[in-house]
CSV table of C-alpha atoms in Angstrom, one decimal:
chain,number,residue,atom,x,y,z
A,1,MET,CA,60.9,113.8,46.0
A,2,GLN,CA,60.7,115.4,42.5
A,3,LEU,CA,59.1,118.5,44.1
A,4,LEU,CA,62.1,119.0,46.4
A,5,LYS,CA,65.0,118.5,43.9
A,6,PRO,CA,64.6,122.0,42.4
A,7,ARG,CA,64.7,123.5,45.9
A,8,LEU,CA,68.2,122.1,46.6
A,9,PRO,CA,69.9,125.5,46.1
A,10,LEU,CA,67.6,127.0,48.7
A,11,MET,CA,68.2,124.1,51.1
A,12,LEU,CA,72.0,124.7,50.8
A,13,ALA,CA,71.5,128.5,51.3
A,14,THR,CA,69.5,127.8,54.4
A,15,LEU,CA,72.1,125.3,55.6
A,16,ARG,CA,74.8,127.9,55.1
A,17,ARG,CA,72.9,130.4,57.3
A,18,PHE,CA,72.5,127.8,60.1
A,19,VAL,CA,76.1,126.6,60.0
A,20,THR,CA,77.6,130.1,59.9
A,21,ALA,CA,75.6,130.9,63.1
A,22,GLU,CA,77.9,129.0,65.4
A,23,SER,CA,76.1,127.3,68.3
A,24,PRO,CA,78.4,125.6,70.9
A,25,SER,CA,76.5,123.8,73.6
A,26,LEU,CA,78.3,125.6,76.4
A,27,GLU,CA,78.1,129.2,75.0
A,28,LYS,CA,74.6,130.5,75.6
A,29,ALA,CA,74.9,133.8,73.8
A,30,ALA,CA,76.2,132.2,70.6
A,31,ALA,CA,73.6,129.4,70.8
A,32,ASP,CA,70.8,131.9,71.3
A,33,ARG,CA,71.9,133.8,68.2
A,34,CYS,CA,71.8,130.6,66.2
A,35,CYS,CA,68.3,129.9,67.7
A,36,GLY,CA,67.2,133.2,66.3
A,37,VAL,CA,68.5,132.5,62.8
A,38,ILE,CA,66.7,129.1,62.8
A,39,ALA,CA,63.5,130.7,64.2
A,40,GLU,CA,63.5,133.3,61.4
A,41,GLU,CA,63.6,130.6,58.7
A,42,TRP,CA,60.9,128.5,60.4
A,43,ASN,CA,58.7,131.5,61.0
A,44,LYS,CA,58.3,131.8,57.2
A,45,CYS,CA,56.4,128.6,57.2
A,46,GLY,CA,53.5,130.2,59.0
A,47,ALA,CA,53.3,127.4,61.6
A,48,SER,CA,52.9,128.2,65.3
A,49,MET,CA,56.2,128.8,66.9
A,50,GLU,CA,57.3,129.1,70.6
A,51,ARG,CA,60.8,130.0,71.8
A,52,ILE,CA,61.4,128.5,75.2
A,53,ALA,CA,63.9,130.5,77.2
A,54,GLN,CA,66.6,128.7,79.1
A,55,LYS,CA,68.7,130.1,81.9
A,56,HIS,CA,72.1,128.5,81.2
A,57,ARG,CA,71.8,126.9,77.8
A,58,GLY,CA,70.5,128.1,74.4
A,59,ASP,CA,66.8,128.6,74.1
A,60,LEU,CA,64.6,125.8,72.6
A,61,LEU,CA,62.3,126.1,69.6
A,62,ARG,CA,58.9,124.4,69.4
A,63,ILE,CA,57.1,124.6,66.1
A,64,THR,CA,53.5,123.2,65.8
A,65,HIS,CA,51.8,122.2,62.6
A,66,ALA,CA,48.2,121.3,63.1
A,67,PRO,CA,45.8,119.6,60.6
A,68,SER,CA,43.6,122.2,58.9
A,69,LYS,CA,40.4,120.3,59.5
A,70,ASP,CA,38.8,118.7,62.4
A,71,ARG,CA,40.6,117.8,65.6
A,72,PRO,CA,44.0,116.1,65.4
A,73,ALA,CA,44.0,112.3,65.8
A,74,GLY,CA,47.1,112.5,67.9
A,75,GLN,CA,50.6,114.0,67.8
A,76,LEU,CA,53.9,113.2,66.1
A,77,LEU,CA,57.2,114.6,67.5
A,78,VAL,CA,60.1,115.5,65.3
A,79,LEU,CA,63.1,115.9,67.5
A,80,GLY,CA,66.6,117.3,67.0
A,81,HIS,CA,69.2,119.7,68.3
A,82,TYR,CA,71.1,122.7,67.0
A,83,ASP,CA,74.0,122.7,69.4
A,84,THR,CA,77.4,121.5,68.2
A,85,VAL,CA,80.6,120.4,69.8
A,86,TYR,CA,82.6,123.2,68.2
A,87,SER,CA,83.6,126.3,70.1
A,88,THR,CA,83.1,129.8,68.7
A,89,GLY,CA,85.7,130.7,66.2
A,90,THR,CA,85.9,127.2,64.6
A,91,LEU,CA,84.5,128.6,61.4
A,92,ALA,CA,87.8,130.5,60.8
A,93,ARG,CA,89.6,127.2,60.6
A,94,MET,CA,86.7,125.1,59.2
A,95,PRO,CA,84.6,127.4,57.0
A,96,PHE,CA,81.3,126.4,55.4
A,97,ARG,CA,82.0,125.3,51.8
A,98,VAL,CA,80.6,123.2,49.0
A,99,ALA,CA,82.9,121.0,47.0
A,100,GLY,CA,82.7,117.7,45.2
A,101,GLY,CA,79.0,117.2,45.9
A,102,LYS,CA,79.6,117.7,49.7
A,103,ALA,CA,78.9,120.5,52.1
A,104,PHE,CA,81.5,120.9,54.8
A,105,GLY,CA,81.4,122.9,58.1
A,106,PRO,CA,80.9,122.6,61.8
A,107,GLY,CA,77.5,121.0,62.5
A,108,THR,CA,76.6,120.3,58.9
A,109,PHE,CA,76.2,116.6,59.5
A,110,ASP,CA,75.4,116.6,63.2
A,111,MET,CA,72.8,117.9,62.8
A,112,LYS,CA,71.9,121.2,61.2
A,113,ALA,CA,71.2,119.6,57.8
A,114,GLY,CA,68.6,117.5,59.5
A,115,ILE,CA,66.8,120.7,60.7
A,116,VAL,CA,67.0,122.1,57.1
A,117,GLN,CA,65.5,118.9,55.7
A,118,ALA,CA,62.6,119.0,58.3
A,119,LEU,CA,61.9,122.7,57.4
A,120,PHE,CA,61.6,121.8,53.7
A,121,ALA,CA,59.5,118.7,54.5
A,122,LEU,CA,57.0,121.0,56.3
A,123,GLN,CA,57.1,123.6,53.5
A,124,THR,CA,56.3,120.9,51.0
A,125,LEU,CA,53.4,119.6,53.1
A,126,ARG,CA,51.9,123.1,53.5
A,127,GLN,CA,52.6,124.2,49.9
A,128,TRP,CA,50.7,121.2,48.5
A,129,LYS,CA,48.1,121.3,51.1
A,130,ILE,CA,48.7,117.7,52.0
A,131,SER,CA,46.2,116.8,54.8
A,132,LEU,CA,47.7,115.4,58.0
A,133,ARG,CA,45.7,113.4,60.5
A,134,LYS,CA,47.9,114.3,63.4
A,135,ARG,CA,49.5,117.4,64.9
A,136,VAL,CA,53.2,117.6,64.3
A,137,VAL,CA,55.5,119.2,66.8
A,138,PHE,CA,59.1,120.0,65.8
A,139,LEU,CA,61.3,120.5,68.8
A,140,TRP,CA,64.9,121.8,68.4
A,141,THR,CA,67.0,121.6,71.6
A,142,SER,CA,70.4,123.2,72.5
A,143,ASP,CA,72.2,120.8,74.8
A,144,GLU,CA,72.1,117.3,73.3
A,145,GLU,CA,75.8,117.1,72.8
A,146,ILE,CA,76.4,117.6,76.6
A,147,GLY,CA,73.7,115.2,77.8
A,148,SER,CA,70.4,117.1,77.4
A,149,GLU,CA,70.2,118.0,81.1
A,150,ALA,CA,68.2,121.2,80.5
A,151,SER,CA,66.1,120.0,77.7
A,152,HIS,CA,65.1,116.4,78.5
A,153,LYS,CA,62.1,117.4,80.6
A,154,PHE,CA,60.7,119.3,77.6
A,155,PHE,CA,61.1,116.6,74.9
A,156,GLU,CA,60.0,113.9,77.3
A,157,ALA,CA,56.8,115.8,78.0
A,158,GLU,CA,56.2,116.1,74.2
A,159,ALA,CA,57.0,112.5,73.7
A,160,ARG,CA,54.4,111.4,76.2
A,161,ARG,CA,51.8,113.3,74.2
A,162,SER,CA,53.0,111.7,71.0
A,163,ASP,CA,52.2,108.5,69.1
A,164,ALA,CA,55.7,108.4,67.5
A,165,VAL,CA,59.0,110.2,67.6
A,166,PHE,CA,61.2,110.9,64.6
A,167,VAL,CA,64.8,111.9,65.5
A,168,LEU,CA,66.7,114.0,62.9
A,169,GLU,CA,70.1,112.8,64.0
A,170,PRO,CA,72.5,111.9,61.2
A,171,SER,CA,72.1,108.6,59.4
A,172,PHE,CA,74.9,106.1,59.3
A,173,GLY,CA,77.3,105.6,56.4
A,174,PRO,CA,77.1,106.6,52.7
A,175,ARG,CA,73.9,104.6,52.3
A,176,GLY,CA,72.1,106.7,54.9
A,177,LEU,CA,71.1,103.8,57.2
A,178,LEU,CA,68.5,104.6,59.8
A,179,LYS,CA,69.4,103.9,63.4
A,180,THR,CA,66.9,101.4,64.7
A,181,ALA,CA,68.9,100.6,67.9
A,182,ARG,CA,71.3,102.6,70.0
A,183,LYS,CA,73.3,101.6,73.0
A,184,GLY,CA,72.7,102.9,76.4
A,185,VAL,CA,75.5,105.1,77.5
A,186,GLY,CA,77.0,105.8,80.9
A,187,GLU,CA,80.1,106.9,82.8
A,188,ALA,CA,81.5,105.6,86.0
A,189,GLU,CA,84.5,106.6,88.2
A,190,LEU,CA,86.6,104.1,90.0
A,191,ILE,CA,88.8,105.7,92.8
A,192,VAL,CA,91.3,103.6,94.7
A,193,HIS,CA,92.4,104.8,98.1
A,194,GLY,CA,95.7,103.3,99.2
A,195,ARG,CA,98.4,104.4,101.7
A,196,ALA,CA,101.5,106.6,100.9
A,197,SER,CA,104.9,105.5,101.9
A,198,HIS,CA,108.6,105.9,100.8
A,199,ALA,CA,109.2,103.6,97.9
A,200,GLY,CA,112.7,102.9,99.0
A,201,LEU,CA,112.8,103.2,102.8
A,202,ALA,CA,109.5,101.6,103.8
A,203,PRO,CA,107.7,100.1,100.8
A,204,GLN,CA,106.1,97.5,103.0
A,205,GLU,CA,104.1,100.2,104.8
A,206,GLY,CA,102.5,101.5,101.7
A,207,ILE,CA,99.5,100.3,99.7
A,208,ASN,CA,100.0,101.1,96.0
A,209,ALA,CA,96.7,102.6,94.6
A,210,ILE,CA,98.0,102.4,91.0
A,211,HIS,CA,98.8,98.7,91.3
A,212,GLU,CA,95.3,98.1,92.8
A,213,LEU,CA,93.7,100.1,90.0
A,214,ALA,CA,95.6,98.2,87.3
A,215,GLN,CA,94.3,94.9,88.7
A,216,GLN,CA,90.8,96.2,88.8
A,217,LEU,CA,91.0,97.4,85.2
A,218,ALA,CA,92.3,94.0,84.1
A,219,ARG,CA,89.3,92.4,85.8
A,220,ILE,CA,86.9,94.9,84.3
A,221,GLU,CA,88.3,94.5,80.8
A,222,LYS,CA,87.1,90.9,80.8
A,223,TRP,CA,83.5,92.1,81.1
A,224,ASN,CA,83.5,93.4,77.5
A,225,ASP,CA,81.1,91.3,75.4
A,226,LEU,CA,81.1,92.6,71.8
A,227,ARG,CA,78.6,89.9,70.8
A,228,ARG,CA,76.0,91.3,73.2
A,229,GLY,CA,77.0,94.9,72.6
A,230,VAL,CA,78.5,95.5,76.0
A,231,THR,CA,81.7,97.6,76.2
A,232,ILE,CA,83.6,99.2,79.0
A,233,ASN,CA,86.4,101.6,78.1
A,234,ALA,CA,88.9,103.1,80.6
A,235,GLY,CA,89.3,106.5,79.0
A,236,ILE,CA,91.0,108.5,81.7
A,237,ILE,CA,93.6,107.3,84.3
A,238,GLU,CA,95.2,109.4,87.0
A,239,GLY,CA,97.4,108.5,90.0
A,240,GLY,CA,100.6,109.1,91.8
A,241,THR,CA,102.8,112.1,92.7
A,242,ARG,CA,106.4,111.1,92.4
A,243,THR,CA,108.2,107.9,91.4
A,244,ASN,CA,109.7,107.5,94.9
A,245,VAL,CA,106.3,107.7,96.6
A,246,ILE,CA,104.0,104.8,96.8
A,247,PRO,CA,100.7,106.4,95.5
A,248,GLU,CA,97.9,106.7,97.9
A,249,ARG,CA,95.3,107.5,95.3
A,250,ALA,CA,94.4,106.5,91.7
A,251,ARG,CA,91.3,106.9,89.6
A,252,ALA,CA,89.9,105.8,86.3
A,253,VAL,CA,86.9,107.1,84.4
A,254,LEU,CA,85.0,104.4,82.5
A,255,ASP,CA,82.8,104.7,79.4
A,256,LEU,CA,79.9,102.2,79.7
A,257,ARG,CA,77.7,101.1,76.8
A,258,ALA,CA,75.1,98.3,76.4
A,259,LEU,CA,72.3,97.4,74.0
A,260,ARG,CA,69.9,96.0,76.6
A,261,GLY,CA,68.5,97.5,79.8
A,262,SER,CA,69.2,94.2,81.5
A,263,ASP,CA,72.9,94.3,80.6
A,264,MET,CA,73.1,97.9,81.9
A,265,SER,CA,71.7,96.8,85.3
A,266,SER,CA,74.0,93.8,85.4
A,267,LEU,CA,77.1,95.9,84.6
A,268,GLU,CA,76.2,98.5,87.2
A,269,ARG,CA,75.8,95.8,89.8
A,270,ARG,CA,79.1,94.3,89.0
A,271,LEU,CA,80.9,97.6,89.2
A,272,HIS,CA,79.4,98.4,92.7
A,273,ALA,CA,80.3,94.9,93.9
A,274,LEU,CA,84.0,95.2,93.2
A,275,ARG,CA,86.3,94.4,96.1
A,276,PRO,CA,90.0,95.2,96.6
A,277,PHE,CA,92.8,92.8,95.7
A,278,HIS,CA,95.2,94.4,98.2
A,279,ARG,CA,94.5,94.3,101.9
A,280,GLY,CA,93.9,97.8,103.2
A,281,ALA,CA,93.0,99.3,99.9
A,282,ARG,CA,89.6,100.9,99.6
A,283,LEU,CA,87.4,101.3,96.4
A,284,GLU,CA,85.0,104.1,95.7
A,285,ILE,CA,82.7,103.6,92.7
A,286,THR,CA,80.3,106.3,91.5
A,287,GLY,CA,78.2,106.9,88.4
A,288,GLY,CA,76.6,104.5,86.0
A,289,PHE,CA,74.3,104.6,83.0
A,290,GLY,CA,72.6,108.0,82.3
A,291,ARG,CA,71.1,107.3,78.9
A,292,PRO,CA,69.0,104.2,78.4
A,293,PRO,CA,69.2,102.1,75.2
A,294,LEU,CA,67.0,102.5,72.2
A,295,GLU,CA,66.0,98.9,71.7
A,296,GLN,CA,65.1,97.7,68.2
A,297,LYS,CA,61.6,96.7,69.2
A,298,MET,CA,60.8,100.4,69.7
A,299,SER,CA,61.7,101.2,66.1
A,300,ALA,CA,60.7,98.1,64.1
A,301,THR,CA,57.2,99.2,63.1
A,302,LEU,CA,58.2,102.7,62.1
A,303,PHE,CA,61.2,101.4,60.2
A,304,ALA,CA,59.0,99.0,58.2
A,305,ARG,CA,56.8,102.0,57.3
A,306,ALA,CA,59.7,104.1,56.3
A,307,LYS,CA,61.2,101.4,54.2
A,308,SER,CA,57.9,100.8,52.4
A,309,LEU,CA,57.6,104.6,51.6
A,310,ALA,CA,61.2,104.7,50.5
A,311,ASN,CA,60.6,101.8,48.1
A,312,GLN,CA,57.7,103.8,46.6
A,313,MET,CA,60.1,106.6,46.0
A,314,ASN,CA,62.7,104.2,44.4
A,315,LEU,CA,65.0,104.6,47.3
A,316,THR,CA,66.7,101.8,49.2
A,317,LEU,CA,66.6,102.2,52.9
A,318,GLY,CA,68.6,100.1,55.4
A,319,GLU,CA,69.0,100.0,59.2
A,320,CYS,CA,71.8,99.7,61.7
A,321,THR,CA,72.7,99.6,65.4
A,322,ALA,CA,74.6,102.6,66.6
A,323,GLY,CA,77.1,102.7,69.5
A,324,GLY,CA,76.4,106.3,70.4
A,325,GLY,CA,73.3,107.6,72.1
A,326,SER,CA,70.8,110.4,71.3
A,327,ASP,CA,67.7,111.9,72.7
A,328,GLY,CA,65.8,109.1,71.0
A,329,ASN,CA,67.1,106.8,73.7
A,330,PHE,CA,65.1,108.7,76.3
A,331,THR,CA,61.9,108.8,74.2
A,332,ALA,CA,62.1,105.1,73.5
A,333,ALA,CA,62.6,104.4,77.2
A,334,LEU,CA,59.1,106.0,77.7
A,335,ASP,CA,57.7,103.2,75.5
A,336,ILE,CA,57.1,105.7,72.6
A,337,PRO,CA,57.9,104.2,69.2
A,338,THR,CA,61.0,106.0,68.0
A,339,LEU,CA,62.9,106.1,64.7
A,340,ASP,CA,66.3,107.6,64.7
A,341,GLY,CA,68.9,108.6,62.0
A,342,LEU,CA,66.4,110.3,59.7
A,343,GLY,CA,68.7,113.3,59.3
A,344,ALA,CA,71.5,114.0,56.9
A,345,VAL,CA,73.6,111.5,54.9
A,346,GLY,CA,77.4,112.2,55.3
A,347,ASP,CA,80.3,111.5,57.6
A,348,GLY,CA,82.9,113.0,59.9
A,349,ALA,CA,80.7,114.1,62.9
A,350,HIS,CA,82.7,116.0,65.5
A,351,SER,CA,85.7,116.3,63.3
A,352,PHE,CA,87.3,118.7,60.8
A,353,ARG,CA,86.1,116.5,57.9
A,354,GLU,CA,82.4,116.7,58.9
A,355,HIS,CA,80.3,116.9,55.8
A,356,ILE,CA,77.0,115.9,54.1
A,357,LEU,CA,76.2,114.6,50.7
A,358,ILE,CA,74.1,117.4,49.3
A,359,ASN,CA,72.2,115.5,46.7
A,360,THR,CA,70.6,113.4,49.4
A,361,MET,CA,68.9,116.3,51.1
A,362,PRO,CA,65.8,116.4,48.9
A,363,GLN,CA,65.4,112.6,49.4
A,364,ARG,CA,65.6,112.7,53.1
A,365,ALA,CA,63.2,115.7,53.3
A,366,ALA,CA,60.7,113.9,51.1
A,367,LEU,CA,60.9,110.7,53.2
A,368,LEU,CA,60.2,112.7,56.4
A,369,ALA,CA,57.2,114.4,54.7
A,370,ALA,CA,55.9,111.1,53.5
A,371,LEU,CA,56.2,109.6,57.0
A,372,LEU,CA,54.4,112.5,58.6
A,373,ALA,CA,51.6,112.3,56.0
A,374,SER,CA,51.2,108.5,56.4
A,375,LEU,CA,50.4,108.3,60.1
């Protein structure tokens, strides 16, 4: 860690370059420009680098660092993304700036600072000729914020070749807690088909889709179980045309989250088993879980190692369960040990107050370097 503290100004300068290269998930040209900026910095390390072209999303970057002697005893995957939720032009309203020990800007916390920390971890390992037993692959993707549809086949293939996966997503809270468990995440749509009629002249001939949907949502609300980590949130509701027309259609979009695979399956079964309250109404249920949970058992051994290394560096390291998902959910579902939240320490992801605590950057880079050297 002492080796990296003097390099903090360089880390911040690199972060500035990454953040000022805007990289919205849905804008390929902008994302590709950011990919080029990141590739330029990583190219200085002298590691083997491959830019993997994508048709609709930003290109991916795969950097490989192999042991200098003998054959690798396996592979470690360091995984992250450079795309952000902010559209091009956000920098005009939310410029990169450093103030009060914090660095602000779109994507600083989630998760460009994590990529910077990984870069300096690798530089330190190479500069001090620290011998690694295993090949290390760094993979930076471009569509994590929108579900990883284009990139998941690439990082899953790398994960299958790896003995462990380290995810450079942001940590949690001011103490930089690692995320040793994450909820599985899904989305379902509930559509009610009723029958339209005049609300005044012939209400008895109608079937009110909104009334049916309201009763269904009241039923579904009771399925929430915070103790078990199961949540269902009706985030979008639509229905009706005019107040004097009995609505023939209504819909709700549900956010689904669960900590256990068994609870995910149970929730999906309950959703698809729903039956109407009103005679003549018809329900249409689509969707379900798309991102499996990261269960704590897949992180336990790696976290214990990270905590031990942190203690040797006079750092206190804690853990937490996160409600949001990441690409680490997918790698853990492949039965590959996965440790998440190794990236920046800060707050405000996806908001105009997004920032990192700059003095923690050398610490996190040193911890990652120690983890890679210890396996």
